[in-house]
Amino acid sequence: MEKKGSPKVVKMDVYPVAGYDSMLLTLSGCHAPYFTRNIVILEDETGNKGIGEIHGGEAITEMLESYKPIVVGAEIADYRQVITNIRQNGQKAKGDSGEGLQGLNISNLKFVVQAEAAVECAMLDLLGKYVNKPMASLLGDGGIQRREVPFLGYLFYIADTKKTDLPYLVESDCKDKWEEVRRKETLTPEAVVEQAKALYERYGFKDFKLKGGVLKGEEEMKAVEALHAAFPEARVNIDPNGAWTLEEAIRLCEGKNNVVAYMEDPCGPEAGFSSREIMAEFKNATGLKVATNMIATNWRQFYHAAALKSVDIILADPHFWTLNGSVRMAYILKDWGLTWGSHSNNHFDITLATFAQVAAAAPGKITPVDTHYIWQDGQGLTKESPVIKDGVIKITDKPGLGVEIDMEKLLKAHELYKTMPAKFRDRDDALAMQYLIKDWKYDSKKPCMVR
């Protein structure tokens, strides 16, 4: 009998793409008018196409291009071996100091992001189509764990675009309140609550996260308290990205157990101690649960964070951990009585679908998943974007990733990438920030508007 394997990959294309963003504020500065991503499209012998999305930047584009000789010709069922071969032989970003994201140095993202996750996703998409199963059923040890994946409403402070001459997107003919407020200046607790109410009306989110590291900690906690008052049943958290000192974080958070569900990276390294040690002290002092996407972004860091009991929730972004790595983390966390979640960066709907599939395969009680896609909703690259309704994405029986690429939309986003100013191709949040504060420079211990 003739032995047959799974279909082989016959083509791999990499498309650097761009979309439009709001003037969102974070510790690292201010989002530019554009955000960039890299899209991988694989085609197999049957004519099926598999897709994956990963962070933008020319270094990551180059890494993905270097993978082509490893990927093309491989059987889709051998995707794990392909990922191993990429790690051993694929190009890596140069200049990695090993610091990671402890200080939220955005230039370090290319060292934390596992670019091969885009290939893994595309091959799993193809494999799912080949065996007619959703991707979630192929991940981990236990198949699909849930058919409804909870997401949270990701709130941001927003600067006034009129203070710049940059080409920020201005939406007209807004179909609802959310499309109106997501491009509007938001710097007060009242405006943050307005944002949350608009998100609730459109997506039905039951939980909210506020990106901190922008104003003084006292002002940001007032916004958190206002959110709690407006949504008393919601699980609310804030992420200052380690901007607060340990003393400040304890002072701001003591007695707030009934206001915040957990704190995400409230404080960072100081006085010769790593973030892992400082966050352990914060937990001991406040009794609050702590989440991170900064102090445990690889297995070695996780070992030390777990040994020190620094965190309760690991936000295991599949783009930092790979898809299978993120699910493997979920199994460990479940066994240890800890919690899995995922954080996000600005992304298209391919990532939204990926997050939903990975979260559907994660065992145990998970925390609602982050997504930036609400800020880009309407700019999708697939024919039918995943829909967030009542705060969840439903997992269907559609094979693979469950979405199909729209080449017309993809090529339009690729053209935007090629024609936009080159200075925006690699993320630099200082560019727009300098319109707001002259000669602004990043400081991991100073909220971006506090100078």
mmCIF file of C-alpha atoms in Angstrom, residues 89-328:
data_model
loop_
_atom_site.group_PDB
_atom_site.id
_atom_site.type_symbol
_atom_site.label_atom_id
_atom_site.label_comp_id
_atom_site.label_asym_id
_atom_site.label_seq_id
_atom_site.Cartn_x
_atom_site.Cartn_y
_atom_site.Cartn_z
ATOM 1 C CA ASN A 89 18.254 27.621 11.974
ATOM 2 C CA GLY A 90 16.068 30.677 11.425
ATOM 3 C CA GLN A 91 17.330 34.242 11.650
ATOM 4 C CA LYS A 92 17.093 35.947 15.043
ATOM 5 C CA ALA A 93 16.905 39.629 15.921
ATOM 6 C CA LYS A 94 20.340 41.009 16.748
ATOM 7 C CA GLY A 95 21.308 42.800 19.951
ATOM 8 C CA ASP A 96 19.139 41.062 22.543
ATOM 9 C CA SER A 97 20.258 42.205 26.011
ATOM 10 C CA GLY A 98 17.992 39.716 27.796
ATOM 11 C CA GLU A 99 16.220 42.543 29.647
ATOM 12 C CA GLY A 100 12.892 41.646 28.065
ATOM 13 C CA LEU A 101 9.964 43.912 28.928
ATOM 14 C CA GLN A 102 10.675 44.549 32.623
ATOM 15 C CA GLY A 103 11.008 48.251 31.854
ATOM 16 C CA LEU A 104 8.566 48.275 28.914
ATOM 17 C CA ASN A 105 11.313 49.136 26.448
ATOM 18 C CA ILE A 106 9.309 48.938 23.212
ATOM 19 C CA SER A 107 12.483 48.444 21.148
ATOM 20 C CA ASN A 108 12.853 45.097 22.951
ATOM 21 C CA LEU A 109 9.566 43.735 21.555
ATOM 22 C CA LYS A 110 11.356 42.095 18.621
ATOM 23 C CA PHE A 111 13.354 40.011 21.123
ATOM 24 C CA VAL A 112 10.297 38.925 23.126
ATOM 25 C CA VAL A 113 8.027 38.171 20.163
ATOM 26 C CA GLN A 114 8.386 34.634 18.812
ATOM 27 C CA ALA A 115 8.025 35.305 15.085
ATOM 28 C CA GLU A 116 7.662 31.592 14.359
ATOM 29 C CA ALA A 117 4.219 31.744 16.003
ATOM 30 C CA ALA A 118 2.874 33.197 12.738
ATOM 31 C CA VAL A 119 4.115 30.114 10.868
ATOM 32 C CA GLU A 120 2.776 27.808 13.584
ATOM 33 C CA CYS A 121 -0.634 29.468 13.298
ATOM 34 C CA ALA A 122 -0.720 29.231 9.511
ATOM 35 C CA MET A 123 0.291 25.545 9.547
ATOM 36 C CA LEU A 124 -2.290 24.743 12.233
ATOM 37 C CA ASP A 125 -4.873 26.564 10.113
ATOM 38 C CA LEU A 126 -3.974 24.298 7.195
ATOM 39 C CA LEU A 127 -3.959 21.192 9.395
ATOM 40 C CA GLY A 128 -7.369 22.059 10.793
ATOM 41 C CA LYS A 129 -8.733 22.399 7.280
ATOM 42 C CA TYR A 130 -7.154 19.083 6.289
ATOM 43 C CA VAL A 131 -8.748 17.142 9.169
ATOM 44 C CA ASN A 132 -11.874 19.358 9.269
ATOM 45 C CA LYS A 133 -11.403 20.400 12.908
ATOM 46 C CA PRO A 134 -11.206 23.804 14.640
ATOM 47 C CA MET A 135 -7.683 24.804 15.625
ATOM 48 C CA ALA A 136 -8.622 24.713 19.324
ATOM 49 C CA SER A 137 -9.224 20.951 19.091
ATOM 50 C CA LEU A 138 -5.620 20.462 17.891
ATOM 51 C CA LEU A 139 -3.958 22.444 20.687
ATOM 52 C CA GLY A 140 -2.975 21.109 24.105
ATOM 53 C CA ASP A 141 -3.886 17.760 25.646
ATOM 54 C CA GLY A 142 -7.618 18.068 26.080
ATOM 55 C CA GLY A 143 -9.108 19.604 22.966
ATOM 56 C CA ILE A 144 -11.729 22.344 23.181
ATOM 57 C CA GLN A 145 -12.328 23.437 26.771
ATOM 58 C CA ARG A 146 -14.979 26.107 26.145
ATOM 59 C CA ARG A 147 -17.184 27.224 23.278
ATOM 60 C CA GLU A 148 -17.479 30.810 24.497
ATOM 61 C CA VAL A 149 -14.285 32.791 25.105
ATOM 62 C CA PRO A 150 -14.635 35.865 27.376
ATOM 63 C CA PHE A 151 -12.936 39.129 26.379
ATOM 64 C CA LEU A 152 -12.580 42.344 28.372
ATOM 65 C CA GLY A 153 -13.062 45.969 27.392
ATOM 66 C CA TYR A 154 -9.594 47.506 27.007
ATOM 67 C CA LEU A 155 -9.747 51.196 27.987
ATOM 68 C CA PHE A 156 -7.135 53.841 27.182
ATOM 69 C CA TYR A 157 -6.443 57.458 27.887
ATOM 70 C CA ILE A 158 -6.446 59.290 24.541
ATOM 71 C CA ALA A 159 -4.616 62.481 23.554
ATOM 72 C CA ASP A 160 -6.008 65.299 21.418
ATOM 73 C CA THR A 161 -5.085 64.709 17.758
ATOM 74 C CA LYS A 162 -5.568 68.418 17.043
ATOM 75 C CA LYS A 163 -2.264 69.050 18.846
ATOM 76 C CA THR A 164 -0.412 67.284 16.015
ATOM 77 C CA ASP A 165 -0.173 67.477 12.241
ATOM 78 C CA LEU A 166 -0.031 63.672 12.020
ATOM 79 C CA PRO A 167 -2.581 61.795 9.863
ATOM 80 C CA TYR A 168 -4.700 60.204 12.587
ATOM 81 C CA LEU A 169 -7.905 58.577 11.416
ATOM 82 C CA VAL A 170 -10.968 60.753 11.907
ATOM 83 C CA GLU A 171 -14.160 58.755 11.568
ATOM 84 C CA SER A 172 -17.297 60.367 10.191
ATOM 85 C CA ASP A 173 -20.833 58.990 10.057
ATOM 86 C CA CYS A 174 -20.235 57.076 13.282
ATOM 87 C CA LYS A 175 -22.753 54.270 13.609
ATOM 88 C CA ASP A 176 -22.625 54.190 17.427
ATOM 89 C CA LYS A 177 -21.175 55.863 20.500
ATOM 90 C CA TRP A 178 -18.044 53.688 20.460
ATOM 91 C CA GLU A 179 -16.943 54.877 17.021
ATOM 92 C CA GLU A 180 -17.384 58.432 18.256
ATOM 93 C CA VAL A 181 -15.396 58.166 21.510
ATOM 94 C CA ARG A 182 -12.523 55.943 20.359
ATOM 95 C CA ARG A 183 -10.861 58.861 18.517
ATOM 96 C CA LYS A 184 -11.762 61.499 21.118
ATOM 97 C CA GLU A 185 -9.574 63.008 23.855
ATOM 98 C CA THR A 186 -10.012 61.008 27.066
ATOM 99 C CA LEU A 187 -8.132 62.214 30.141
ATOM 100 C CA THR A 188 -10.672 62.286 33.001
ATOM 101 C CA PRO A 189 -12.452 59.603 35.050
ATOM 102 C CA GLU A 190 -15.747 60.720 33.508
ATOM 103 C CA ALA A 191 -14.406 60.278 29.981
ATOM 104 C CA VAL A 192 -13.007 56.836 30.855
ATOM 105 C CA VAL A 193 -16.440 55.764 32.140
ATOM 106 C CA GLU A 194 -18.019 57.129 28.947
ATOM 107 C CA GLN A 195 -15.608 54.963 26.974
ATOM 108 C CA ALA A 196 -16.538 51.891 29.038
ATOM 109 C CA LYS A 197 -20.258 52.511 28.585
ATOM 110 C CA ALA A 198 -19.793 52.791 24.832
ATOM 111 C CA LEU A 199 -17.892 49.488 24.806
ATOM 112 C CA TYR A 200 -20.575 47.799 26.877
ATOM 113 C CA GLU A 201 -23.281 48.972 24.488
ATOM 114 C CA ARG A 202 -21.430 47.713 21.411
ATOM 115 C CA TYR A 203 -19.729 44.536 22.621
ATOM 116 C CA GLY A 204 -21.400 43.654 25.919
ATOM 117 C CA PHE A 205 -18.136 43.496 27.882
ATOM 118 C CA LYS A 206 -18.648 42.500 31.496
ATOM 119 C CA ASP A 207 -15.075 43.317 32.604
ATOM 120 C CA PHE A 208 -12.708 46.218 31.956
ATOM 121 C CA LYS A 209 -9.008 47.010 31.987
ATOM 122 C CA LEU A 210 -7.545 50.521 32.034
ATOM 123 C CA LYS A 211 -4.106 51.132 30.574
ATOM 124 C CA GLY A 212 -2.264 53.190 33.184
ATOM 125 C CA GLY A 213 1.211 54.704 33.291
ATOM 126 C CA VAL A 214 -0.181 57.933 31.812
ATOM 127 C CA LEU A 215 -1.298 60.292 34.610
ATOM 128 C CA LYS A 216 -0.367 60.425 38.281
ATOM 129 C CA GLY A 217 -1.282 57.216 40.053
ATOM 130 C CA GLU A 218 -3.871 58.975 42.222
ATOM 131 C CA GLU A 219 -5.704 60.228 39.118
ATOM 132 C CA GLU A 220 -5.683 56.810 37.499
ATOM 133 C CA MET A 221 -7.058 55.140 40.617
ATOM 134 C CA LYS A 222 -9.879 57.714 40.645
ATOM 135 C CA ALA A 223 -10.783 56.461 37.166
ATOM 136 C CA VAL A 224 -10.708 52.858 38.427
ATOM 137 C CA GLU A 225 -13.011 53.781 41.303
ATOM 138 C CA ALA A 226 -15.351 55.567 38.872
ATOM 139 C CA LEU A 227 -15.454 52.428 36.713
ATOM 140 C CA HIS A 228 -16.274 50.311 39.740
ATOM 141 C CA ALA A 229 -19.088 52.705 40.675
ATOM 142 C CA ALA A 230 -20.501 52.613 37.133
ATOM 143 C CA PHE A 231 -20.109 48.824 36.743
ATOM 144 C CA PRO A 232 -20.255 47.383 40.292
ATOM 145 C CA GLU A 233 -20.468 43.778 39.031
ATOM 146 C CA ALA A 234 -17.528 44.110 36.627
ATOM 147 C CA ARG A 235 -14.021 42.822 37.292
ATOM 148 C CA VAL A 236 -11.898 45.945 36.833
ATOM 149 C CA ASN A 237 -8.106 46.068 36.657
ATOM 150 C CA ILE A 238 -5.438 48.619 35.761
ATOM 151 C CA ASP A 239 -2.058 48.151 34.086
ATOM 152 C CA PRO A 240 0.526 50.892 34.861
ATOM 153 C CA ASN A 241 3.265 48.800 33.164
ATOM 154 C CA GLY A 242 5.461 48.974 36.265
ATOM 155 C CA ALA A 243 5.465 52.788 36.392
ATOM 156 C CA TRP A 244 4.677 53.043 40.102
ATOM 157 C CA THR A 245 7.249 52.626 42.833
ATOM 158 C CA LEU A 246 6.595 49.850 45.328
ATOM 159 C CA GLU A 247 5.752 52.402 48.042
ATOM 160 C CA GLU A 248 3.376 54.252 45.730
ATOM 161 C CA ALA A 249 1.705 51.068 44.496
ATOM 162 C CA ILE A 250 1.066 49.866 48.052
ATOM 163 C CA ARG A 251 -0.311 53.269 49.079
ATOM 164 C CA LEU A 252 -2.630 53.459 46.062
ATOM 165 C CA CYS A 253 -3.890 49.892 46.309
ATOM 166 C CA GLU A 254 -4.230 49.156 50.014
ATOM 167 C CA GLY A 255 -7.866 48.509 50.895
ATOM 168 C CA LYS A 256 -8.912 48.377 47.241
ATOM 169 C CA ASN A 257 -9.720 44.654 47.179
ATOM 170 C CA ASN A 258 -13.372 45.452 46.577
ATOM 171 C CA VAL A 259 -12.526 47.856 43.714
ATOM 172 C CA VAL A 260 -9.909 46.044 41.610
ATOM 173 C CA ALA A 261 -10.106 42.364 40.703
ATOM 174 C CA TYR A 262 -6.324 42.246 40.236
ATOM 175 C CA MET A 263 -3.404 44.536 39.431
ATOM 176 C CA GLU A 264 -1.378 44.101 36.284
ATOM 177 C CA ASP A 265 2.322 44.951 36.617
ATOM 178 C CA PRO A 266 1.787 47.715 39.206
ATOM 179 C CA CYS A 267 5.500 48.227 39.910
ATOM 180 C CA GLY A 268 8.849 47.402 38.343
ATOM 181 C CA PRO A 269 12.515 46.949 39.194
ATOM 182 C CA GLU A 270 13.977 49.298 41.802
ATOM 183 C CA ALA A 271 16.737 49.589 44.405
ATOM 184 C CA GLY A 272 18.681 46.710 42.886
ATOM 185 C CA PHE A 273 15.717 44.306 42.962
ATOM 186 C CA SER A 274 14.054 42.793 39.905
ATOM 187 C CA SER A 275 10.367 43.219 39.086
ATOM 188 C CA ARG A 276 9.782 39.676 40.281
ATOM 189 C CA GLU A 277 11.052 40.499 43.774
ATOM 190 C CA ILE A 278 9.276 43.868 43.939
ATOM 191 C CA MET A 279 5.937 42.418 42.797
ATOM 192 C CA ALA A 280 6.192 39.670 45.432
ATOM 193 C CA GLU A 281 6.543 42.392 48.075
ATOM 194 C CA PHE A 282 3.540 44.239 46.611
ATOM 195 C CA LYS A 283 1.418 41.097 46.844
ATOM 196 C CA ASN A 284 2.457 40.465 50.438
ATOM 197 C CA ALA A 285 1.661 44.049 51.441
ATOM 198 C CA THR A 286 -1.735 44.390 49.735
ATOM 199 C CA GLY A 287 -3.154 40.886 49.412
ATOM 200 C CA LEU A 288 -4.175 41.719 45.831
ATOM 201 C CA LYS A 289 -3.798 39.271 42.980
ATOM 202 C CA VAL A 290 -1.209 40.262 40.382
ATOM 203 C CA ALA A 291 -1.058 39.652 36.628
ATOM 204 C CA THR A 292 1.886 40.129 34.271
ATOM 205 C CA ASN A 293 2.954 40.231 30.670
ATOM 206 C CA MET A 294 6.259 41.888 31.581
ATOM 207 C CA ILE A 295 8.119 39.841 34.210
ATOM 208 C CA ALA A 296 7.393 36.355 32.857
ATOM 209 C CA THR A 297 7.637 36.365 29.076
ATOM 210 C CA ASN A 298 9.617 33.126 28.736
ATOM 211 C CA TRP A 299 9.993 29.882 30.674
ATOM 212 C CA ARG A 300 13.153 30.902 32.527
ATOM 213 C CA GLN A 301 11.530 34.128 33.746
ATOM 214 C CA PHE A 302 8.389 32.205 34.689
ATOM 215 C CA TYR A 303 10.459 29.829 36.843
ATOM 216 C CA HIS A 304 11.742 32.721 38.957
ATOM 217 C CA ALA A 305 8.360 34.464 39.097
ATOM 218 C CA ALA A 306 6.719 31.236 40.265
ATOM 219 C CA ALA A 307 9.470 30.507 42.800
ATOM 220 C CA LEU A 308 8.984 33.944 44.359
ATOM 221 C CA LYS A 309 5.155 33.708 44.107
ATOM 222 C CA SER A 310 5.269 37.074 42.341
ATOM 223 C CA VAL A 311 2.168 36.599 40.198
ATOM 224 C CA ASP A 312 -1.200 34.864 40.132
ATOM 225 C CA ILE A 313 -2.131 35.429 36.484
ATOM 226 C CA ILE A 314 0.200 34.891 33.520
ATOM 227 C CA LEU A 315 -0.922 36.789 30.426
ATOM 228 C CA ALA A 316 0.579 34.296 28.011
ATOM 229 C CA ASP A 317 0.265 36.091 24.687
ATOM 230 C CA PRO A 318 0.605 33.390 21.972
ATOM 231 C CA HIS A 319 2.919 35.746 20.096
ATOM 232 C CA PHE A 320 5.332 35.706 23.058
ATOM 233 C CA TRP A 321 4.908 32.026 23.899
ATOM 234 C CA THR A 322 3.744 30.502 20.566
ATOM 235 C CA LEU A 323 0.279 28.955 20.387
ATOM 236 C CA ASN A 324 1.210 25.599 21.864
ATOM 237 C CA GLY A 325 3.449 27.235 24.447
ATOM 238 C CA SER A 326 0.591 29.449 25.623
ATOM 239 C CA VAL A 327 -1.715 26.452 26.022
ATOM 240 C CA ARG A 328 1.037 24.486 27.773
#
